[in-house]
mmCIF file with all atom_site columns, C-alpha atoms in Angstrom:
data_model
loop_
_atom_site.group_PDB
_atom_site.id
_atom_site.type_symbol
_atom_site.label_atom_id
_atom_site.label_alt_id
_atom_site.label_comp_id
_atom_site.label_asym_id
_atom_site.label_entity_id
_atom_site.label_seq_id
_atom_site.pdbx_PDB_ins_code
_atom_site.Cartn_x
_atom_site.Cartn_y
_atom_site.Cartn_z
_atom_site.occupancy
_atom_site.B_iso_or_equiv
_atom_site.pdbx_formal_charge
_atom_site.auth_seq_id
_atom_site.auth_comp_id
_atom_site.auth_asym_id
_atom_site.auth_atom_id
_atom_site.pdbx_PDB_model_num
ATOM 1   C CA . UNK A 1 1   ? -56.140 13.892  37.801 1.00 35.00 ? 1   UNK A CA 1
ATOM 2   C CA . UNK A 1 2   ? -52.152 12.792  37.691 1.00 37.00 ? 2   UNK A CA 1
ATOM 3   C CA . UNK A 1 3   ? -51.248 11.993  34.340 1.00 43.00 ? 3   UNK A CA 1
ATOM 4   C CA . UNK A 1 4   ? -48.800 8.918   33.889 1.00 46.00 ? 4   UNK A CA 1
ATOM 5   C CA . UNK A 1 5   ? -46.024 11.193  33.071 1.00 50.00 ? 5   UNK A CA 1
ATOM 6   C CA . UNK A 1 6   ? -46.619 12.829  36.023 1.00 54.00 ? 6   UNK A CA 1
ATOM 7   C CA . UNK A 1 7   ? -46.573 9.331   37.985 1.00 53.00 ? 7   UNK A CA 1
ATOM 8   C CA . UNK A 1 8   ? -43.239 8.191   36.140 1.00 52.00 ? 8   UNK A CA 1
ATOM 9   C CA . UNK A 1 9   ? -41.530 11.431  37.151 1.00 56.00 ? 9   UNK A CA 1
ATOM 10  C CA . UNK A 1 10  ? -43.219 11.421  40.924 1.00 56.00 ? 10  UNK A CA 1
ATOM 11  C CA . UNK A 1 11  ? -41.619 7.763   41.042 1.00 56.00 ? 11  UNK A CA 1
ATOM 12  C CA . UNK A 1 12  ? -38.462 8.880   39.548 1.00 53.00 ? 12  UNK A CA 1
ATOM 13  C CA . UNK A 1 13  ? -37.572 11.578  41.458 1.00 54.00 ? 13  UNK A CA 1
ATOM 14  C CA . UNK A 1 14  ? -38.650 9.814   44.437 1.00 54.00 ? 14  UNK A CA 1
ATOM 15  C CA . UNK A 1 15  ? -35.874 7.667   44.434 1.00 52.00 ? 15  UNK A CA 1
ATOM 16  C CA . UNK A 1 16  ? -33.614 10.777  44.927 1.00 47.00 ? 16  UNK A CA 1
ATOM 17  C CA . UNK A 1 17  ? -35.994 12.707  47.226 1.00 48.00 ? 17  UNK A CA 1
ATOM 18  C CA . UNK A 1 18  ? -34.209 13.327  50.670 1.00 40.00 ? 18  UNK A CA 1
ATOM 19  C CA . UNK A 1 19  ? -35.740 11.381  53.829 1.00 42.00 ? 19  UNK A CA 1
ATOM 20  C CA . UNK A 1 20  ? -37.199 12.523  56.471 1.00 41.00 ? 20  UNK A CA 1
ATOM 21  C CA . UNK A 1 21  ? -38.425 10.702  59.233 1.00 42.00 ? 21  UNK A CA 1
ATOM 22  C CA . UNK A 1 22  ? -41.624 12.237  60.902 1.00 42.00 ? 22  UNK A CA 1
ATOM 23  C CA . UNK A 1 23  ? -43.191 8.902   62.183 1.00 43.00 ? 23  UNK A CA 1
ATOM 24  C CA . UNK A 1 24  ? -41.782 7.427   65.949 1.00 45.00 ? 24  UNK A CA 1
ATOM 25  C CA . UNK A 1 25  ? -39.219 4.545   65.262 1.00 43.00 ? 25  UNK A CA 1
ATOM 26  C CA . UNK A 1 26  ? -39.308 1.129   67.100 1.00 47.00 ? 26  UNK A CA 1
ATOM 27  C CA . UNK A 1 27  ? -36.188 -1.240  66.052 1.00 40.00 ? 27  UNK A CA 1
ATOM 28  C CA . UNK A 1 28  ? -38.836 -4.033  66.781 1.00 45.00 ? 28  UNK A CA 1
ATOM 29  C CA . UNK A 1 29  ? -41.522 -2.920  64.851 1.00 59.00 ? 29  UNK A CA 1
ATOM 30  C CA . UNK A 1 30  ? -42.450 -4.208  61.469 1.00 57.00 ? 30  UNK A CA 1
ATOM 31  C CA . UNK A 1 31  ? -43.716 -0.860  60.108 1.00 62.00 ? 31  UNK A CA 1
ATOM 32  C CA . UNK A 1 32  ? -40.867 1.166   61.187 1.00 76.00 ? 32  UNK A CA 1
ATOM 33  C CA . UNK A 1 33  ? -38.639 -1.446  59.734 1.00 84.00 ? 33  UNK A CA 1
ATOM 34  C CA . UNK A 1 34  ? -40.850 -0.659  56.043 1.00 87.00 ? 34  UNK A CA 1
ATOM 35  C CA . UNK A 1 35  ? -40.399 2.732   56.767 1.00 85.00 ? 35  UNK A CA 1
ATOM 36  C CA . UNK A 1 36  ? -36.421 2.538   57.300 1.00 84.00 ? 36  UNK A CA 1
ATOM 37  C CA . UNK A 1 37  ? -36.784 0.550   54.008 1.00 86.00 ? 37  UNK A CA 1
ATOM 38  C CA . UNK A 1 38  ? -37.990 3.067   52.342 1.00 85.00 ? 38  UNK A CA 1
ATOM 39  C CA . UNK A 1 39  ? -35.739 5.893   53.864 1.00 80.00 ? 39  UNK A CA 1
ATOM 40  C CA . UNK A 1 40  ? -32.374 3.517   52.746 1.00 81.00 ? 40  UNK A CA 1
ATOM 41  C CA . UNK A 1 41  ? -33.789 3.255   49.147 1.00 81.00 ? 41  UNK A CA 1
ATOM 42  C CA . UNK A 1 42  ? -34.150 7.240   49.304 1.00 75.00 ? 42  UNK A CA 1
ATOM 43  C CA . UNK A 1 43  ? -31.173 8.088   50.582 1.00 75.00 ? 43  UNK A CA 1
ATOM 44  C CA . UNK A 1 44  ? -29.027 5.357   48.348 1.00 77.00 ? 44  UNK A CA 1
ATOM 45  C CA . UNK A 1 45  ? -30.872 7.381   44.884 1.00 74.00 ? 45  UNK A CA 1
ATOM 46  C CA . UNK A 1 46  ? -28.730 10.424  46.404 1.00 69.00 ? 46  UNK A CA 1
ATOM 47  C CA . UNK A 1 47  ? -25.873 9.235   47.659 1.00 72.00 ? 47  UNK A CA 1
ATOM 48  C CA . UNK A 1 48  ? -25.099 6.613   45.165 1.00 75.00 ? 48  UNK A CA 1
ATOM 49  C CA . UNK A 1 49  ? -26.891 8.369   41.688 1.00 77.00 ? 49  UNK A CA 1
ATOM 50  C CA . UNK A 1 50  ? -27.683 12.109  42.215 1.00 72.00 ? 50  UNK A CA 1
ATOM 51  C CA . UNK A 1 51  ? -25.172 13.223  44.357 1.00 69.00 ? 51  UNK A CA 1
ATOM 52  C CA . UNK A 1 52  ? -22.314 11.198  42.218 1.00 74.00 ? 52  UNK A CA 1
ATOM 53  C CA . UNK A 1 53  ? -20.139 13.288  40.188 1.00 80.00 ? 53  UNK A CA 1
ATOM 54  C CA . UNK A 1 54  ? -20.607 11.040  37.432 1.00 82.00 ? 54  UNK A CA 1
ATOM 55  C CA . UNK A 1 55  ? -21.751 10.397  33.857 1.00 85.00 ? 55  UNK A CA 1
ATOM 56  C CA . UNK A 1 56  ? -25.455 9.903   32.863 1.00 85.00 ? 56  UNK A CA 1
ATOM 57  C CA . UNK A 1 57  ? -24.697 6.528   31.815 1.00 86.00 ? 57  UNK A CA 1
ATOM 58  C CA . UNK A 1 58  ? -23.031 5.653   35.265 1.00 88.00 ? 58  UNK A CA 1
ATOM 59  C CA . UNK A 1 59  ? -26.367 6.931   36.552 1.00 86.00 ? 59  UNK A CA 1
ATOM 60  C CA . UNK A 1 60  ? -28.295 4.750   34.893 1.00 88.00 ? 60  UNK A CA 1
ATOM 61  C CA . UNK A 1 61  ? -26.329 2.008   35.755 1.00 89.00 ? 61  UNK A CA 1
ATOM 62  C CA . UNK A 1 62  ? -26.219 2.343   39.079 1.00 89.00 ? 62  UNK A CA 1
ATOM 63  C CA . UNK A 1 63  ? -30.420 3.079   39.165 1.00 88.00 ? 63  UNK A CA 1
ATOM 64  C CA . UNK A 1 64  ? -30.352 -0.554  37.668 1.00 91.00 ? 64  UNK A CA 1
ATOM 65  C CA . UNK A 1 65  ? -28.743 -1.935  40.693 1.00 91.00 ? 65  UNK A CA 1
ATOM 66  C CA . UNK A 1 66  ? -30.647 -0.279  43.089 1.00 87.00 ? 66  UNK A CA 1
ATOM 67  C CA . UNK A 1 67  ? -33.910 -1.112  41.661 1.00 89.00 ? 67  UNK A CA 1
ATOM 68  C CA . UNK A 1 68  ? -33.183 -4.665  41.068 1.00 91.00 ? 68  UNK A CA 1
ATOM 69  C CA . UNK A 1 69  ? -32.359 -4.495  44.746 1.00 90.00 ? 69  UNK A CA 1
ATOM 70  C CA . UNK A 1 70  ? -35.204 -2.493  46.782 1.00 90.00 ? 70  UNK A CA 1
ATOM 71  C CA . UNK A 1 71  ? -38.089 -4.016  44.030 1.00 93.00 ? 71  UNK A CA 1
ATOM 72  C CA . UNK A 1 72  ? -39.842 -7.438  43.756 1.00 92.00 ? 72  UNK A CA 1
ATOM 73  C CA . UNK A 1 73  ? -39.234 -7.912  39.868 1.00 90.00 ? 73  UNK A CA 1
ATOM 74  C CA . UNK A 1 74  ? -41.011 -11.431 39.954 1.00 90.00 ? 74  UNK A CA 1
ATOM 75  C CA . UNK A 1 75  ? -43.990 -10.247 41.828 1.00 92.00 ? 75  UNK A CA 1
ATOM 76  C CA . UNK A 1 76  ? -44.644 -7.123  39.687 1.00 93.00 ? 76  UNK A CA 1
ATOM 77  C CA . UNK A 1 77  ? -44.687 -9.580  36.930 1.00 91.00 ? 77  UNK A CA 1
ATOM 78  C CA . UNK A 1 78  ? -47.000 -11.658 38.239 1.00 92.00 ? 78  UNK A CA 1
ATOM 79  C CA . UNK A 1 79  ? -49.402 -9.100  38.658 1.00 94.00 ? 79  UNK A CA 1
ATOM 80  C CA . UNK A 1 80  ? -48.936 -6.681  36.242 1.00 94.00 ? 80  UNK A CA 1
ATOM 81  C CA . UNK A 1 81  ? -49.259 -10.014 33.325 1.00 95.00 ? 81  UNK A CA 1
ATOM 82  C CA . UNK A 1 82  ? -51.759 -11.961 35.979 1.00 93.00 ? 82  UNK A CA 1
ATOM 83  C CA . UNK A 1 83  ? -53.216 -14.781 33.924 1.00 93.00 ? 83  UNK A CA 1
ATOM 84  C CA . UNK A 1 84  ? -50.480 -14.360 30.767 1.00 94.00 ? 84  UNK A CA 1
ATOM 85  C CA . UNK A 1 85  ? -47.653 -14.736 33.520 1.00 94.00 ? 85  UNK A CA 1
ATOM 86  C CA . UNK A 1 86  ? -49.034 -18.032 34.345 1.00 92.00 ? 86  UNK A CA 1
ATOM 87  C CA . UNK A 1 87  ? -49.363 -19.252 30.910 1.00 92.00 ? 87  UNK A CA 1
ATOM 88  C CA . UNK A 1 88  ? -46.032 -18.070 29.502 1.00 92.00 ? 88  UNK A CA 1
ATOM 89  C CA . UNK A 1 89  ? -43.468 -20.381 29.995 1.00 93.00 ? 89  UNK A CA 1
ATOM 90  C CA . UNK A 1 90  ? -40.249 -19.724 32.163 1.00 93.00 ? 90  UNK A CA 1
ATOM 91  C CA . UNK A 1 91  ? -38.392 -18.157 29.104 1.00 94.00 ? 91  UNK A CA 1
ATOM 92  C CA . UNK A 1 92  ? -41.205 -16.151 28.373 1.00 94.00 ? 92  UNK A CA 1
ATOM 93  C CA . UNK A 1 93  ? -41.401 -15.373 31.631 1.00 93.00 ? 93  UNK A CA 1
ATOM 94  C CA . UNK A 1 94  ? -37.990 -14.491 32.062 1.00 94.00 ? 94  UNK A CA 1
ATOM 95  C CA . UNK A 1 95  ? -37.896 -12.584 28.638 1.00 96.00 ? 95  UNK A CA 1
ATOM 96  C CA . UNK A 1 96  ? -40.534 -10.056 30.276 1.00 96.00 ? 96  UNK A CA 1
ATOM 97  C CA . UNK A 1 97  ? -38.818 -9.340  33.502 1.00 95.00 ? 97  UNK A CA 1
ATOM 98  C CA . UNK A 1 98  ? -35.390 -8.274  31.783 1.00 95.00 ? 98  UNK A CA 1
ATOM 99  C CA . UNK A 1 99  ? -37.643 -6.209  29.096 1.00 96.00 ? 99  UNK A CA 1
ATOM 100 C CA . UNK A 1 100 ? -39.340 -4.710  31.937 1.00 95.00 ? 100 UNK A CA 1
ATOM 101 C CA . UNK A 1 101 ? -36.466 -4.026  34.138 1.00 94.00 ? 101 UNK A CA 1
ATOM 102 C CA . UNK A 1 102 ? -34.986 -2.110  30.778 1.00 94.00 ? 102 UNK A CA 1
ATOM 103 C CA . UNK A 1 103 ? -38.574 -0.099  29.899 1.00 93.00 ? 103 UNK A CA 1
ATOM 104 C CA . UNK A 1 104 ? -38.268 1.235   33.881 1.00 90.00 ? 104 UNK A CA 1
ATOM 105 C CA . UNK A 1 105 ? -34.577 1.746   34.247 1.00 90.00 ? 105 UNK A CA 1
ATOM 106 C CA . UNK A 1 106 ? -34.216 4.186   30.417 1.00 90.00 ? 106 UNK A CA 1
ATOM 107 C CA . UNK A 1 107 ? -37.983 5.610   31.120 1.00 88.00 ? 107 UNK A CA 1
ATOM 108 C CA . UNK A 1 108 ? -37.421 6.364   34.824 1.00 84.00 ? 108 UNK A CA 1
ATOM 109 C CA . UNK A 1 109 ? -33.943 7.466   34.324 1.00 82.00 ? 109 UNK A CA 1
ATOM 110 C CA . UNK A 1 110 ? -34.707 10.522  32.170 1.00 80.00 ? 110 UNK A CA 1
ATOM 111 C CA . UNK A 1 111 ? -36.445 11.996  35.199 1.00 75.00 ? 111 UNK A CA 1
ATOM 112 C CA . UNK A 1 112 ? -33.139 12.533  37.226 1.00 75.00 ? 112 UNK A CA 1
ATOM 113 C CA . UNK A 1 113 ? -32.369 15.877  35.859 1.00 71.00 ? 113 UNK A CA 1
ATOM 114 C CA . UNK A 1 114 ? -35.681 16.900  37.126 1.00 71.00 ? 114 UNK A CA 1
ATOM 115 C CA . UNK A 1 115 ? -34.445 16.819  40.748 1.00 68.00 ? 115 UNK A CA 1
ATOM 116 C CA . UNK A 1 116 ? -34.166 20.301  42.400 1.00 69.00 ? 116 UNK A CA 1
ATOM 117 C CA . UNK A 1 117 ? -34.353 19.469  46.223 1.00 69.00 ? 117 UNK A CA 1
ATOM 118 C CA . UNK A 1 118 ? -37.185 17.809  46.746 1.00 72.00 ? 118 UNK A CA 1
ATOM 119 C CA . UNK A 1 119 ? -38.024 16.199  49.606 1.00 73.00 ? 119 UNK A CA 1
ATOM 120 C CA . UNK A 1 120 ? -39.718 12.823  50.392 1.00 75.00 ? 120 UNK A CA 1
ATOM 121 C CA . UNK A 1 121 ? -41.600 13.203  53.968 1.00 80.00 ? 121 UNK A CA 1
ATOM 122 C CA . UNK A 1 122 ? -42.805 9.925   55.098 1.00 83.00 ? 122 UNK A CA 1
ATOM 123 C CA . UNK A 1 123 ? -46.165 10.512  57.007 1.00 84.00 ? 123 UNK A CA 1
ATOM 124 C CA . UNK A 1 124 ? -47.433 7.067   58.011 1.00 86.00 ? 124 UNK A CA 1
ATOM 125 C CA . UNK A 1 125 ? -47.340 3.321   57.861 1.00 89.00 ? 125 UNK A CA 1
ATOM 126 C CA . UNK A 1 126 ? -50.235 0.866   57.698 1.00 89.00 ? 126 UNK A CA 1
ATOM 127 C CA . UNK A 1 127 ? -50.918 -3.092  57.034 1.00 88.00 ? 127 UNK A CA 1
ATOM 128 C CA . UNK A 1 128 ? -51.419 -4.092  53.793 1.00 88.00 ? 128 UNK A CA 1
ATOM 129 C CA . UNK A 1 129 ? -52.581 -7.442  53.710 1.00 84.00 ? 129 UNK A CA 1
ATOM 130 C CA . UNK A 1 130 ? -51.020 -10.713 56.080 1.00 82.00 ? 130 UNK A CA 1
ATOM 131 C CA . UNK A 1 131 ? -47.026 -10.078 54.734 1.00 82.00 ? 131 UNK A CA 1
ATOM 132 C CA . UNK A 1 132 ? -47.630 -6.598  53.416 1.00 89.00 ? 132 UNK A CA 1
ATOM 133 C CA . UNK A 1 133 ? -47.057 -2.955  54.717 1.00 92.00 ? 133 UNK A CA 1
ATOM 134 C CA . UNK A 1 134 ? -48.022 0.101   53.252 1.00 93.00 ? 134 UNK A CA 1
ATOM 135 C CA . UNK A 1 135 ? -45.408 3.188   53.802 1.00 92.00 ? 135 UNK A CA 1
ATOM 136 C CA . UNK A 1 136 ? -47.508 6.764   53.143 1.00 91.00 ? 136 UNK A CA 1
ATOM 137 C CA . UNK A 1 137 ? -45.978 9.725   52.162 1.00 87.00 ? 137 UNK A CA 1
ATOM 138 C CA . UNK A 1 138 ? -45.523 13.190  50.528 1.00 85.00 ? 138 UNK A CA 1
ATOM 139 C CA . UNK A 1 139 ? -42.812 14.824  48.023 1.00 81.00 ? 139 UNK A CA 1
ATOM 140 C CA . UNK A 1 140 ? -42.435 18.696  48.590 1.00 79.00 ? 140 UNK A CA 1
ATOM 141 C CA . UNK A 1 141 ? -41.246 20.649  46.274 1.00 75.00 ? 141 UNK A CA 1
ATOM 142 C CA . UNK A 1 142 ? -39.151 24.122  46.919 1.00 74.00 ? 142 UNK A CA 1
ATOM 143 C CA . UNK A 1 143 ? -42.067 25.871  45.518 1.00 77.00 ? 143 UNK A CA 1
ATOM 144 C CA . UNK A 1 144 ? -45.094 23.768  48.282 1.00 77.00 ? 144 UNK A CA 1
ATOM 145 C CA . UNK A 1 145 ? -46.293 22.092  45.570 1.00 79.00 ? 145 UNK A CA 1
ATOM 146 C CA . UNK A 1 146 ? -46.740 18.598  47.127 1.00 82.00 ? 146 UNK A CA 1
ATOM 147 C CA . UNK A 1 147 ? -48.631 14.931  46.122 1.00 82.00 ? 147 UNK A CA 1
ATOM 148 C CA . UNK A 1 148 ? -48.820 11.578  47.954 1.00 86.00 ? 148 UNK A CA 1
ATOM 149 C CA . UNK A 1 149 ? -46.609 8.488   47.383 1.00 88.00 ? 149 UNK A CA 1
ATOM 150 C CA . UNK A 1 150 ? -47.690 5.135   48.987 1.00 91.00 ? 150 UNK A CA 1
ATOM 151 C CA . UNK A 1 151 ? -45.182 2.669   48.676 1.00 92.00 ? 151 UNK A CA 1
ATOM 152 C CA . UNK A 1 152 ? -46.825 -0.885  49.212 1.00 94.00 ? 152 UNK A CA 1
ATOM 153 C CA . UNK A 1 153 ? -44.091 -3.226  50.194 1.00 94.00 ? 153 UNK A CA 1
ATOM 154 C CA . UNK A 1 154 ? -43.770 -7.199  50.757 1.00 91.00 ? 154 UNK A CA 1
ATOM 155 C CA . UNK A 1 155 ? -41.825 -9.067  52.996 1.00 88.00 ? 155 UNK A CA 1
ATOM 156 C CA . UNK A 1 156 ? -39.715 -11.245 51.475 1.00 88.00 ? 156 UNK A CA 1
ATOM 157 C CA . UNK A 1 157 ? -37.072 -13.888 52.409 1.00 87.00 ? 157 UNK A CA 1
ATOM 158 C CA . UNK A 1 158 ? -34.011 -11.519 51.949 1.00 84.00 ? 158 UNK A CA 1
ATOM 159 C CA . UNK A 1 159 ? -36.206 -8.606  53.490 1.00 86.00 ? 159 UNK A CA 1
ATOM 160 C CA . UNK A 1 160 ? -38.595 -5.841  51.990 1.00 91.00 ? 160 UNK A CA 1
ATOM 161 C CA . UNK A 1 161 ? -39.410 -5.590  48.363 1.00 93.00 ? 161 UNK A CA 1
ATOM 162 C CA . UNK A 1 162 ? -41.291 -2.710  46.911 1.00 94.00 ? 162 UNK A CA 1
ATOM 163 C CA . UNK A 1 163 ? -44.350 -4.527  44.848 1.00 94.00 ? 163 UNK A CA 1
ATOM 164 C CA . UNK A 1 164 ? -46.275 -1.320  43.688 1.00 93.00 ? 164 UNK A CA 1
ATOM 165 C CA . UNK A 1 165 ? -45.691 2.610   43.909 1.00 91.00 ? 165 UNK A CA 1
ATOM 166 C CA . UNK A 1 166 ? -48.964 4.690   44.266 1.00 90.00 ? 166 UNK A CA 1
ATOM 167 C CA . UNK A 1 167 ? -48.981 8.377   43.477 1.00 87.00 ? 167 UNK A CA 1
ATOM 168 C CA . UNK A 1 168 ? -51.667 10.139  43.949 1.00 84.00 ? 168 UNK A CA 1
ATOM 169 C CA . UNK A 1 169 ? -53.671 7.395   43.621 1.00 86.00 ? 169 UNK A CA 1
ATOM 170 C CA . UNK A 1 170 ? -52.576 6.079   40.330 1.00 87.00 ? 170 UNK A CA 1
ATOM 171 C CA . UNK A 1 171 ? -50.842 2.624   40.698 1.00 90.00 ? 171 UNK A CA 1
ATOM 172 C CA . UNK A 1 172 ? -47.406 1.770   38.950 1.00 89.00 ? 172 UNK A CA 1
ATOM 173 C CA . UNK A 1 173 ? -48.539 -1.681  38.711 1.00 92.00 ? 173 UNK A CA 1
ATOM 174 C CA . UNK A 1 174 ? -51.998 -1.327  37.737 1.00 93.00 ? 174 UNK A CA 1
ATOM 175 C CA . UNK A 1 175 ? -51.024 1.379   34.696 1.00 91.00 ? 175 UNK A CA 1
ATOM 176 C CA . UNK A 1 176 ? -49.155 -1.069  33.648 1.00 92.00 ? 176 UNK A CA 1
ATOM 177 C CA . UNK A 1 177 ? -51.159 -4.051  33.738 1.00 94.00 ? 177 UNK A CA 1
ATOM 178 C CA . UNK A 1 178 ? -53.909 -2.657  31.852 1.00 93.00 ? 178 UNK A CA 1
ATOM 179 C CA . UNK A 1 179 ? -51.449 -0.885  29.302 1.00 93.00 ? 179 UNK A CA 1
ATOM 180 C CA . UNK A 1 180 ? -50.238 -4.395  28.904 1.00 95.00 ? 180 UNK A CA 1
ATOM 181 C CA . UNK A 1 181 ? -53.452 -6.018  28.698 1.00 95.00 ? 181 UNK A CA 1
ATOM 182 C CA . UNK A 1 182 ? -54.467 -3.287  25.649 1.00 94.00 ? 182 UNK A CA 1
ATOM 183 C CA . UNK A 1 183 ? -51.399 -4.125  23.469 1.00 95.00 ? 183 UNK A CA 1
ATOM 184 C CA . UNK A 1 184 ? -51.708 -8.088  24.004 1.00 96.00 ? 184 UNK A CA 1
ATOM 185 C CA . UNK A 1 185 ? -55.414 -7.577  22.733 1.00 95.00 ? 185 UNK A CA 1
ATOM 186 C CA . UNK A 1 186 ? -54.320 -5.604  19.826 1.00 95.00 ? 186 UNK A CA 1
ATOM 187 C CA . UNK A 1 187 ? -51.515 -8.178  19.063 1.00 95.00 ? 187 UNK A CA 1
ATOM 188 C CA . UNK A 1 188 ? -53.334 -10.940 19.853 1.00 94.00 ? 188 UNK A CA 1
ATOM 189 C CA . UNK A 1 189 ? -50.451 -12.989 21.928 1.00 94.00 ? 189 UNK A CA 1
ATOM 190 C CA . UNK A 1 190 ? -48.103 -12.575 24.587 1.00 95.00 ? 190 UNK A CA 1
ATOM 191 C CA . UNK A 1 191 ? -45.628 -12.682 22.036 1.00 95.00 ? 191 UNK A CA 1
ATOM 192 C CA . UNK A 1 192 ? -46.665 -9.408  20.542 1.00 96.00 ? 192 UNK A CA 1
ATOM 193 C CA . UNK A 1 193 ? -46.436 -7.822  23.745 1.00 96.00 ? 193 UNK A CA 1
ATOM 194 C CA . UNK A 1 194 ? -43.263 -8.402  23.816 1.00 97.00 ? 194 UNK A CA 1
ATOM 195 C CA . UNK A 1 195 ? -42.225 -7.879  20.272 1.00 96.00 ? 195 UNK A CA 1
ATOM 196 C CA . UNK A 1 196 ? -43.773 -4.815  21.227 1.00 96.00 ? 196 UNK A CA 1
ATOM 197 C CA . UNK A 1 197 ? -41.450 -3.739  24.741 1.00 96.00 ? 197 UNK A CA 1
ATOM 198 C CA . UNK A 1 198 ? -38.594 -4.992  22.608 1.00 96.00 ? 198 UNK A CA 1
ATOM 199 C CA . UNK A 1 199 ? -39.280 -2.199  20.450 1.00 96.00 ? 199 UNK A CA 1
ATOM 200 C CA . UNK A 1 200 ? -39.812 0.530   23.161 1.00 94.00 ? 200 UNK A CA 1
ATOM 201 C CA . UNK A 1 201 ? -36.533 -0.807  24.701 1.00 94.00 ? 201 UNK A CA 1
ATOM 202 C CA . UNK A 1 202 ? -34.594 -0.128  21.642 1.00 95.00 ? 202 UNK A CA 1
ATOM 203 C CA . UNK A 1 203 ? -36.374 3.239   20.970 1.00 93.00 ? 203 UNK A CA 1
ATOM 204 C CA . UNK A 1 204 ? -35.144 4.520   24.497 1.00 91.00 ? 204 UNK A CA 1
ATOM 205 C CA . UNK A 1 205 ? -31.850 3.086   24.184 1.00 90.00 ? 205 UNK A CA 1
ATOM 206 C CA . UNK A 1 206 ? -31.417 5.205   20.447 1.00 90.00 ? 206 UNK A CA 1
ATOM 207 C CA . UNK A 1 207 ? -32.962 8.503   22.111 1.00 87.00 ? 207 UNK A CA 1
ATOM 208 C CA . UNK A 1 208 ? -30.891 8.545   25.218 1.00 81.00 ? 208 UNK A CA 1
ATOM 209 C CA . UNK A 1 209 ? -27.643 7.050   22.973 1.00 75.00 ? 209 UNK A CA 1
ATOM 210 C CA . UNK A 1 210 ? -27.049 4.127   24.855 1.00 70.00 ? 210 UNK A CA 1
#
């Protein structure tokens, strides 16, 4: 069974995996459309963050843009917090999302050294509920090792928003809700949770010297 290190680091160095189309492509069609999506946000991890002759730092900067770009912060919030989002109030609310933008960006970003040419081979594309689309595919490494990514996407007003990255069947979103849900019960409040993500924020800021 994938470990959630092993999920953080699939995600991570699936941003800077290089895309490969194996599926037929329709400009028309919704699913090709996700799949593009997903191809863009692959190739943008290489061209704009691995590939760049530039400083960690710069790196990690630039991951923050493109996540805040290709994922649906609010909606990964709703979920991941489900009945706590929608009794926290819009600071509270708003409090989280920047906390959790900061836990992914400093966690995820310590995965980029990993990279060593693997590949992200989109298989497949499939609905996912009335506005969703699920994208399916595979990371290779040089050595055949290989697991599945599903990237479960929502359309959105400004376009396609990644709500939830699935690796080998473990769900970004769902690891996180119920690690969420364990450290409000120990805490005994929102609040404490995050208190709590506060902390973790500053930790990985003082270990990567940010």
């Amino acid at each position: 069974m994938i470990t959630l290190s092993r999920a953080l680091r699939a995600i991570a160095l699936s941003l800077t995996a290089l895309f490969i189309v194996t599926t037929p492509v329709r400009a028309q069609d919704v699913r090709s459309n996700a799949t593009i999506f997903v191809g863009n946000f692959a190739q943008q991890g290489i061209n704009d963050i691995l590939a760049a002759p530039i400083a960690s730092v710069e790196k990690q900067q630039r991951f923050r843009t493109v996540f805040k770009k290709y994922f649906d912060l609010p909606g990964i919030g709703r979920f991941v917090l489900a009945r706590y989002w929608r009794a926290a109030s819009p600071e509270e609310q708003a409090r989280f999302t920047t906390l959790f933008e900061d836990v992914v960006v400093y966690t995820w970003s310590r995965r980029f050294s990993e990279y060593n040419g693997q590949t992200l081979q989109v298989s497949g594309t499939q609905t996912d509920g009335p506005e969703g689309t699920l994208v399916k595919s595979t990371i290779i490494g040089n050595n055949n090792s290989h697991f599945g990514v599903d990237w479960r996407l929502r359309k959105r007003p400004e376009g396609f928003k990644v709500l939830d990255i699935v690796v080998e069947g473990v769900s970004m979103a769902i690891t996180y809700r119920q690690d969420y849900a364990t450290v409000i019960s120990q805490t005994g409040s929102f609040a404490g949770l995050l208190d709590r993500m506060d902390s973790q924020v500053a930790d990985l800021k003082r270990q990567q010297g940010t």
